[in-house]
XYZ file of C-alpha atoms in Angstrom:
653
model
C 203.812 205.906 14.187
C 200.297 204.645 14.862
C 198.826 201.646 13.097
C 195.719 203.309 11.611
C 193.822 203.398 8.306
C 195.160 205.780 5.681
C 192.127 208.093 5.831
C 192.506 208.681 9.572
C 196.293 208.793 9.786
C 196.555 212.508 9.023
C 194.089 213.492 11.795
C 195.841 211.292 14.354
C 199.242 212.534 13.304
C 198.075 216.097 13.887
C 196.780 215.130 17.357
C 200.013 213.423 18.298
C 202.055 216.477 17.285
C 200.617 218.338 20.279
C 202.808 218.606 23.392
C 202.382 215.844 25.998
C 201.102 218.317 28.614
C 198.268 219.395 26.303
C 197.432 215.780 25.420
C 197.299 214.845 29.105
C 195.014 217.814 29.804
C 192.701 216.792 26.936
C 192.598 213.101 27.802
C 191.965 213.795 31.512
C 188.379 214.725 30.602
C 187.652 211.225 29.265
C 186.151 208.351 31.182
C 188.062 205.318 32.393
C 186.563 203.056 29.701
C 187.505 205.540 26.951
C 191.117 205.542 28.126
C 191.261 201.740 27.980
C 190.090 201.858 24.375
C 192.399 204.737 23.483
C 195.541 202.973 24.695
C 195.009 200.237 22.113
C 195.186 202.659 19.193
C 198.944 203.093 19.127
C 202.016 202.798 21.295
C 202.358 206.579 21.788
C 198.844 206.906 23.184
C 199.457 203.831 25.326
C 202.437 205.557 26.946
C 200.387 208.668 27.617
C 197.467 206.719 29.092
C 199.850 204.858 31.411
C 201.428 208.102 32.595
C 200.573 208.769 36.262
C 200.340 212.484 35.551
C 197.286 211.811 33.371
C 195.484 210.007 36.198
C 196.438 212.762 38.621
C 194.849 215.316 36.304
C 191.867 212.987 36.026
C 191.275 213.433 39.764
C 191.633 217.202 39.488
C 189.058 217.370 36.696
C 186.615 215.255 38.727
C 186.953 216.678 42.256
C 188.850 219.948 41.609
C 191.728 218.953 43.901
C 194.544 216.433 44.129
C 194.230 216.145 47.924
C 191.841 213.450 49.105
C 191.798 210.396 51.393
C 193.536 207.306 50.076
C 191.279 204.334 49.381
C 193.758 201.901 47.793
C 196.697 203.114 49.942
C 199.067 203.199 46.992
C 201.260 205.951 45.497
C 199.873 205.278 41.984
C 196.995 207.504 40.957
C 195.916 205.021 38.290
C 195.453 202.218 40.824
C 193.742 204.598 43.260
C 191.299 205.734 40.580
C 190.388 202.227 39.418
C 189.893 200.799 42.914
C 187.950 203.841 44.032
C 185.543 203.405 41.121
C 185.140 199.718 41.973
C 184.380 200.605 45.585
C 181.749 203.121 44.526
C 180.139 200.538 42.240
C 179.963 198.155 45.171
C 177.964 200.686 47.189
C 175.731 201.306 44.188
C 175.032 197.629 43.578
C 171.346 196.799 43.581
C 171.694 193.646 45.675
C 172.004 194.024 49.433
C 171.484 191.456 52.183
C 169.488 192.846 55.122
C 169.535 191.190 58.540
C 167.522 192.402 61.512
C 168.536 191.868 65.139
C 166.274 192.603 68.096
C 168.282 193.373 71.228
C 166.134 192.026 74.070
C 168.005 190.217 76.869
C 164.863 190.107 78.986
C 161.191 190.291 77.995
C 160.382 192.201 81.175
C 161.666 195.559 79.983
C 162.272 197.445 76.753
C 165.926 197.900 75.846
C 167.041 201.340 74.676
C 170.455 201.411 72.977
C 172.577 204.211 74.438
C 175.774 203.761 72.431
C 176.756 201.734 69.359
C 180.124 200.839 67.824
C 180.705 199.069 64.527
C 184.079 197.486 63.781
C 183.452 194.631 61.372
C 182.978 191.768 62.107
C 181.810 192.984 65.520
C 179.045 195.364 66.427
C 178.680 196.325 70.105
C 175.950 198.337 71.756
C 175.498 199.460 75.349
C 172.423 200.098 77.398
C 172.116 200.544 81.135
C 173.413 197.309 82.608
C 173.910 195.203 79.447
C 176.504 195.090 76.650
C 175.384 193.258 73.522
C 178.042 192.058 71.073
C 176.842 190.990 67.626
C 179.278 188.619 65.895
C 178.302 189.331 62.288
C 180.653 186.705 60.814
C 178.931 183.787 62.581
C 177.070 181.551 60.142
C 174.160 180.775 62.443
C 172.043 183.743 63.432
C 171.378 182.427 66.944
C 175.148 182.382 67.692
C 175.661 186.028 66.782
C 174.156 187.721 69.853
C 176.197 187.687 73.061
C 174.735 189.402 76.134
C 177.295 190.562 78.702
C 176.050 191.858 82.060
C 177.665 195.211 82.841
C 175.891 196.852 85.749
C 176.717 200.547 85.953
C 178.264 201.359 89.360
C 176.028 203.401 91.598
C 177.070 207.052 91.689
C 178.822 206.862 88.300
C 179.836 210.358 87.131
C 181.358 209.501 83.727
C 181.881 206.503 81.458
C 183.425 205.490 78.140
C 182.552 202.539 75.954
C 184.446 201.086 73.003
C 184.763 197.753 71.240
C 187.285 196.467 73.806
C 186.010 197.626 77.185
C 183.627 199.740 79.222
C 185.110 201.940 81.968
C 183.364 204.015 84.649
C 184.398 206.820 87.005
C 182.573 207.676 90.238
C 182.084 210.828 92.252
C 184.224 209.394 95.086
C 187.291 208.971 92.825
C 186.950 205.230 92.298
C 187.338 203.707 88.829
C 185.650 200.562 87.510
C 185.901 198.649 84.264
C 184.845 195.577 82.326
C 187.039 194.127 79.590
C 185.507 192.600 76.478
C 188.619 191.432 74.634
C 189.053 188.121 76.486
C 187.214 185.718 78.771
C 187.142 188.314 81.532
C 183.781 189.487 80.169
C 182.316 186.595 82.163
C 183.289 188.350 85.407
C 181.375 191.313 86.907
C 182.464 194.949 86.709
C 185.800 195.177 88.537
C 187.085 198.021 90.689
C 190.601 199.214 89.834
C 193.352 198.877 92.421
C 193.644 202.619 93.169
C 191.524 205.765 93.185
C 191.521 209.531 92.716
C 191.355 211.879 95.660
C 188.648 213.910 93.898
C 185.604 213.027 91.771
C 186.333 211.548 88.344
C 185.288 214.050 85.665
C 186.534 212.360 82.452
C 187.611 208.888 81.368
C 188.656 207.302 78.055
C 189.717 203.821 76.934
C 192.164 203.182 74.114
C 190.875 201.526 70.946
C 194.359 200.556 69.764
C 194.866 196.950 68.691
C 198.661 197.189 68.905
C 198.841 196.180 72.568
C 197.888 192.884 74.149
C 196.609 194.710 77.262
C 193.748 197.189 77.485
C 194.622 200.744 78.544
C 192.540 203.633 79.804
C 193.098 207.053 81.355
C 190.976 208.954 83.865
C 190.972 212.595 84.935
C 189.698 214.136 88.140
C 188.359 217.443 89.362
C 191.760 218.585 90.633
C 193.494 218.125 87.242
C 195.074 214.742 88.000
C 195.535 212.021 85.374
C 195.824 208.289 86.024
C 196.785 205.712 83.397
C 195.564 202.141 83.887
C 196.624 198.868 82.290
C 193.547 196.688 82.620
C 192.776 197.114 86.371
C 196.237 198.185 87.579
C 197.509 201.740 88.065
C 200.579 202.444 85.919
C 201.170 206.195 86.204
C 199.614 209.318 87.678
C 200.395 212.916 86.742
C 199.052 216.310 87.760
C 198.634 218.397 84.586
C 196.299 221.192 85.713
C 194.664 222.816 88.704
C 191.268 222.817 86.965
C 188.825 219.979 86.335
C 189.580 217.721 83.371
C 186.726 218.071 80.865
C 187.621 215.726 77.996
C 190.133 212.961 77.282
C 191.321 211.010 74.233
C 193.861 208.152 74.308
C 195.591 206.275 71.492
C 198.855 204.340 71.721
C 201.408 206.644 73.435
C 199.477 209.893 73.025
C 196.935 211.412 75.414
C 194.954 214.566 74.605
C 193.515 216.433 77.621
C 191.144 219.416 77.729
C 190.246 221.568 80.700
C 188.413 224.891 80.772
C 191.165 226.934 79.142
C 193.932 224.728 77.686
C 194.762 221.686 75.601
C 197.398 219.350 77.061
C 199.251 216.737 75.005
C 201.048 214.017 76.970
C 203.457 211.623 75.268
C 204.575 208.384 76.943
C 202.809 209.494 80.159
C 205.606 211.946 81.071
C 206.315 214.495 78.284
C 203.668 217.199 78.428
C 202.917 220.013 75.976
C 200.174 222.613 76.320
C 198.424 225.325 74.313
C 195.572 227.692 75.055
C 192.121 227.100 73.681
C 191.180 229.482 70.828
C 189.048 232.477 71.723
C 185.735 233.389 70.137
C 183.921 236.712 70.064
C 180.657 236.898 71.950
C 177.643 238.942 70.872
C 178.598 241.723 73.287
C 182.046 241.988 71.695
C 184.038 240.291 74.460
C 186.367 237.371 73.779
C 186.194 234.158 75.764
C 187.813 230.748 75.524
C 185.998 228.304 73.273
C 183.384 226.227 75.102
C 184.122 222.824 73.575
C 180.980 220.891 72.639
C 182.490 218.528 70.061
C 185.913 216.841 70.104
C 187.510 214.647 67.430
C 191.176 213.660 67.387
C 193.099 212.582 64.285
C 196.003 210.682 65.844
C 197.314 209.667 62.410
C 198.173 213.262 61.432
C 198.252 214.887 64.896
C 195.196 217.120 64.524
C 192.553 217.883 67.141
C 189.159 219.146 65.954
C 187.076 221.119 68.437
C 183.849 223.041 67.915
C 181.118 224.924 69.710
C 177.724 225.843 68.264
C 179.076 228.095 65.451
C 182.862 227.786 65.089
C 185.073 224.823 64.215
C 188.852 224.698 64.784
C 191.459 222.220 63.522
C 194.675 222.485 65.572
C 197.968 220.642 65.044
C 199.424 219.052 68.198
C 202.526 217.520 66.625
C 205.411 218.731 68.825
C 207.888 218.272 65.980
C 205.965 220.125 63.258
C 203.641 223.153 63.385
C 202.583 222.659 66.972
C 199.583 224.907 67.663
C 198.900 225.744 64.001
C 195.168 226.550 63.836
C 192.652 226.654 60.998
C 189.065 227.718 61.518
C 185.645 227.571 59.852
C 182.660 229.679 60.852
C 179.238 228.010 60.493
C 176.545 230.688 60.914
C 173.654 228.217 60.557
C 174.788 226.378 63.694
C 176.678 223.116 64.321
C 174.619 220.187 65.624
C 177.185 217.371 65.343
C 180.677 216.545 64.077
C 181.591 213.048 62.837
C 184.968 211.818 61.617
C 186.385 208.946 59.608
C 187.501 206.973 62.668
C 189.345 204.249 60.726
C 191.519 206.761 58.867
C 192.122 208.913 61.956
C 193.738 205.910 63.699
C 196.069 205.168 60.772
C 199.321 207.104 60.467
C 199.306 209.481 57.526
C 201.490 208.548 54.547
C 202.169 211.611 52.391
C 203.451 209.420 49.530
C 200.026 207.906 48.923
C 197.971 209.236 46.049
C 196.021 212.276 47.238
C 198.238 212.821 50.273
C 196.257 210.343 52.438
C 193.659 212.814 53.676
C 190.970 212.379 56.359
C 187.337 213.498 56.145
C 185.096 214.985 58.803
C 181.406 215.810 58.339
C 179.746 218.789 60.026
C 175.971 218.583 60.497
C 174.178 221.930 60.686
C 170.853 223.100 62.029
C 169.379 223.757 58.547
C 169.705 220.085 57.442
C 172.924 220.481 55.495
C 176.221 218.579 55.767
C 179.672 219.983 55.087
C 182.513 217.549 54.255
C 186.058 218.765 55.042
C 189.475 217.172 54.490
C 191.270 218.210 57.689
C 194.628 216.887 56.399
C 194.561 219.150 53.388
C 197.497 221.618 53.413
C 196.994 225.349 53.706
C 196.047 227.949 56.268
C 192.278 227.686 55.794
C 189.724 224.910 55.830
C 188.172 224.237 52.448
C 184.842 222.476 51.886
C 185.231 219.345 49.772
C 181.490 219.022 49.225
C 178.264 220.302 50.716
C 174.904 218.481 50.814
C 171.467 220.027 51.377
C 168.287 218.192 52.400
C 164.664 219.232 52.721
C 163.928 216.722 55.489
C 165.683 216.265 58.825
C 168.983 214.379 58.834
C 168.961 212.235 61.965
C 172.599 211.119 61.771
C 175.416 210.560 59.294
C 178.756 208.795 58.931
C 181.704 209.393 56.611
C 184.528 207.173 55.330
C 187.430 207.738 52.955
C 185.052 206.938 50.078
C 181.397 207.711 50.870
C 179.156 209.635 53.227
C 175.860 208.070 54.334
C 172.991 210.194 55.649
C 170.138 208.632 57.634
C 166.753 210.217 57.088
C 163.290 209.085 58.174
C 162.634 205.817 56.333
C 165.618 205.871 53.954
C 169.406 206.110 53.680
C 171.242 208.154 51.072
C 174.774 207.195 49.994
C 176.941 209.893 48.380
C 180.423 210.055 46.914
C 182.303 211.936 49.638
C 184.625 213.705 47.182
C 182.081 214.854 44.578
C 178.750 214.794 46.445
C 177.136 212.646 43.714
C 174.256 210.446 44.866
C 175.207 206.767 44.550
C 172.191 204.983 45.965
C 169.060 205.455 48.064
C 168.128 202.628 50.416
C 164.397 202.557 51.088
C 162.318 201.009 53.901
C 164.740 201.640 56.751
C 164.015 202.840 60.277
C 161.785 205.896 60.524
C 163.727 207.277 63.492
C 167.393 206.219 63.056
C 169.596 207.030 66.025
C 172.915 205.271 65.291
C 174.792 204.552 62.083
C 178.000 202.592 61.510
C 179.965 202.094 58.276
C 182.518 199.686 56.876
C 183.335 199.180 53.204
C 180.307 197.530 51.653
C 178.561 197.173 55.026
C 176.611 199.349 57.427
C 174.419 199.048 60.491
C 171.471 201.255 61.449
C 169.987 201.149 64.954
C 167.205 202.731 66.947
C 165.504 201.744 70.191
C 166.340 198.019 70.469
C 166.591 197.069 66.772
C 169.786 196.785 64.695
C 169.619 196.460 60.907
C 172.713 195.069 59.180
C 173.070 195.785 55.445
C 175.736 193.982 53.459
C 176.383 194.876 49.817
C 177.603 191.999 47.669
C 180.792 192.768 45.676
C 180.314 192.697 41.927
C 183.012 190.076 41.328
C 181.361 187.824 43.930
C 178.060 188.043 42.067
C 179.731 187.256 38.724
C 181.521 184.296 40.272
C 178.239 182.826 41.424
C 176.912 183.032 37.878
C 179.699 180.827 36.456
C 179.114 177.151 35.692
C 181.577 175.939 38.299
C 179.943 178.061 40.950
C 176.527 176.679 40.029
C 177.880 173.143 40.119
C 179.426 173.703 43.569
C 176.186 175.181 44.832
C 174.287 172.174 43.436
C 176.633 169.737 45.221
C 176.219 171.570 48.514
C 172.454 171.536 48.021
C 172.458 167.779 47.396
C 174.532 167.172 50.530
C 172.188 169.273 52.647
C 169.126 167.460 51.236
C 170.711 164.042 51.825
C 171.622 164.939 55.399
C 168.142 166.268 56.039
C 166.547 163.083 54.685
C 168.751 160.915 56.925
C 167.718 162.908 59.979
C 164.060 162.679 58.955
C 164.259 158.890 58.448
C 165.853 158.402 61.868
C 163.227 160.546 63.588
C 160.451 158.721 61.724
C 161.843 155.339 62.816
C 161.932 156.438 66.467
C 158.369 157.754 66.243
C 157.203 154.450 64.711
C 158.844 152.372 67.441
C 157.304 154.542 70.148
C 153.858 154.267 68.559
C 154.106 150.463 68.318
C 155.203 150.163 71.934
C 152.356 152.375 73.153
C 149.874 150.391 71.055
C 150.978 147.105 72.621
C 150.581 148.595 76.089
C 147.133 149.871 75.189
C 146.032 146.474 73.854
C 147.423 144.553 76.832
C 146.453 146.818 79.712
C 143.965 149.333 78.365
C 146.401 152.169 78.995
C 149.188 152.898 81.477
C 149.552 150.480 84.362
C 149.181 151.979 87.841
C 151.684 151.515 90.633
C 149.407 149.177 92.662
C 148.607 147.047 89.626
C 152.318 146.832 88.861
C 153.041 145.322 92.293
C 150.124 142.876 91.932
C 151.409 141.880 88.536
C 154.844 141.196 89.970
C 153.287 139.033 92.673
C 151.327 137.132 90.031
C 154.482 136.540 88.004
C 156.348 135.255 91.052
C 153.431 132.969 92.037
C 153.376 131.503 88.525
C 157.083 130.812 88.800
C 156.532 129.059 92.143
C 153.599 127.054 90.738
C 155.735 126.059 87.766
C 158.426 124.654 90.043
C 155.730 122.797 92.029
C 154.346 121.107 88.908
C 157.817 120.006 87.852
C 158.505 118.391 91.241
C 154.915 116.896 91.504
C 154.713 117.853 95.140
C 154.829 121.115 97.074
C 157.530 121.734 99.613
C 157.936 124.067 102.541
C 160.692 125.889 100.632
C 158.274 126.771 97.811
C 155.739 128.191 100.255
C 158.514 130.118 101.970
C 159.700 131.569 98.609
C 156.211 132.711 97.723
C 155.692 134.351 101.088
C 159.103 136.027 100.814
C 158.242 137.425 97.362
C 154.891 138.765 98.517
C 156.451 140.264 101.654
C 159.199 141.952 99.628
C 156.603 143.392 97.246
C 154.594 144.755 100.153
C 157.684 146.373 101.758
C 158.684 147.982 98.457
C 155.224 149.421 98.034
C 155.182 150.768 101.601
C 158.678 152.280 101.170
C 157.655 154.200 98.059
C 154.546 155.498 99.775
C 156.728 156.685 102.677
C 159.033 158.574 100.282
C 156.097 160.199 98.537
C 154.723 161.349 101.896
C 157.579 163.902 102.197
C 156.425 165.832 99.107
C 154.340 168.937 99.219
C 150.967 168.276 100.905
C 148.784 169.872 98.247
C 150.664 168.258 95.369
C 150.624 164.888 97.174
C 146.852 165.020 97.698
C 146.341 165.971 94.075
C 148.552 163.145 92.784
C 146.907 160.634 95.178
C 143.446 161.601 93.898
C 144.531 161.138 90.276
C 146.210 157.858 91.202
C 143.080 156.427 92.840
C 140.929 157.597 89.940
C 143.130 155.807 87.427
C 143.169 152.623 89.547
C 139.371 152.683 89.853
C 138.958 153.159 86.078
C 141.443 150.555 84.914
C 141.133 147.788 87.556
C 137.803 146.425 86.167
C 139.242 146.363 82.664
C 142.411 144.687 83.903
C 140.407 142.098 85.916
C 137.992 141.418 83.068
C 140.840 140.716 80.662
C 142.315 138.185 83.047
C 138.863 136.591 83.632
C 138.303 136.054 79.880
C 141.407 133.859 79.607
C 141.591 130.101 80.123
C 140.502 128.299 83.290
C 143.997 128.673 84.675
C 143.578 132.453 84.469
C 140.608 132.220 86.876
C 143.019 131.137 89.550
C 145.133 134.232 88.775
C 142.109 136.484 89.251
C 141.651 135.029 92.670
C 145.257 135.851 93.455
C 144.770 139.467 92.358
C 141.929 139.847 94.828
C 144.412 140.294 97.683
C 144.811 136.787 99.193
C 146.016 136.535 102.791
C 149.792 136.534 103.110
C 149.782 133.268 105.139
C 147.455 131.375 102.759
C 149.188 128.580 100.920
C 148.660 128.072 97.190
C 147.081 124.708 96.349
C 148.796 122.482 93.796
C 145.689 122.640 91.542
C 146.703 126.157 90.428
C 149.617 124.838 88.445
C 149.179 124.997 84.647
C 150.610 122.838 81.882
C 154.270 123.649 81.248
C 153.910 124.664 77.571
C 150.979 126.994 78.257
C 152.765 128.608 81.164
C 155.966 129.183 79.188
C 154.144 130.801 76.295
C 151.990 133.021 78.503
C 154.893 133.943 80.772
C 157.070 134.978 77.804
C 154.348 137.185 76.313
C 153.416 138.716 79.647
C 157.048 139.372 80.662
C 157.711 141.412 77.527
C 154.545 143.452 77.917
C 155.110 143.840 81.648
C 158.632 145.206 81.188
C 157.384 147.763 78.693
C 154.528 148.749 81.010
C 156.834 149.110 84.015
C 159.303 151.284 82.068
C 156.577 153.576 80.748
C 154.916 153.865 84.168
C 158.182 154.684 85.936
C 159.032 157.372 83.352
C 155.640 159.024 83.889
C 155.999 158.867 87.698
C 159.437 160.536 87.422
């Protein structure tokens, strides 16, 4: 019996006397939170709340069916319900991180995105000649954009682009491709090692991640198929005598459409075929369906085809209901068909809660969207939900949980099973062209701009609010501040040293030293050295005069050699540099000479040396200075001279 107060025990006892089926039906109309409270009342109610049949009925009362796509991928309805509600709350969370990327590999032209694929953490878009891959998981924004040249072959008749490769077919039967899954994206578009005998009319690349190589298939005008592994031909097969119109490839299955039939090829050799469904024209005649939209659910072996008013879902499983067809007439007109691509590539598991369904969304001409579970059993297609809008719906995408509709300036997120509005995202692109979804993330693109929206999970937000999370964030902040201060101090020290060095040069020479003044200064330094040796020996020798002449001659040759090298430069640039050079020499030579003249009497002799003495003139012994004065002056001048020479050479380079 239940542990309850005496006054309430009689009412609860009467409730618990009802059959379990009736109790489950009654409790299935309660909310999740009410059930959690109810299971704590007594052990009998706890057993009923934990019964999977109750949670199954809970789905039926909410969405009027027990067939729906699996979100948690579990056979337990209770787990599926709880995780589905958590996923919906994540989409409805108020916090979202928005990042904007401008796709512009060259400022000379405006990029127009032609195709976009979103498979987190990668987003790839294609425009004529360039593939841009956005690595959304990279921490630094500048490392996220990768531009890959992919020039479209001239005369290209068809192409296909996915997250792994871009393949092209030409009118002359040749096939080209560029792989993106490895370092081969650094190479140009490569021609495959064989070709069709007729123009290529259809081509498709596999998006399967189960193989280490990249596969694609191409079809020609004479009904011939060719399978390629990277750039090598693996198999060719003639399936029809009519042009191949559409292709789809995944793992070992290939779906082929021509003007009148659907061909299913398994392992590149087993072929099955069925006729396209017929539709009634306005004049009463029946013709084969003119396929305008094609979606293939490889996980459950269904192909979805549609024209402007009729949609067909056909089973192509050779072992079960091959050719079974269900149809839906859309009198308002079909403008687009989108499918849950992630679910359609995953093999259906009938033991999952809801039967592991798969959604498609049909956009109509009157701004409405119809959501259909194509894996639902039965002989007819039933609408799961239907949405109506007053304004134009530019594009939409559907997952196993939500459907997102892109309107001018805003995005609307709905529960795909009930049609309830979860959230409206304002201030988005006014003319959205592409939309990609992943759980808690989506990208919107138009022209050359991609907007990435990431919704923060609720548990991640709560974790940040804890004390430990705040403490960890504070420690990281302190480390970043400390590292930034160290870098600033080092840069400030380098700037201070550079300023001091430039100031010393300015005080000593009145600015940068010219090339001619540098050679004269070297000659002066060498003459002082020779005069110093003369004063130490008290008498000049022929060797000293010879050393001085040799130094002056070497300086002259060096100067002439550099002028000869500069003479090979461009004439106009050389004349311009020579004019600037002479101007600087004319401006700074008086200042340089006046500074030397204002020194001691020994510096007067140095001024005479600067005024271009004859090479054969011997230096008199009277020019020698006292040893202590010479040492001090030579030390100071050598340091300043080395700094001036280094700065001058860096500017000349």
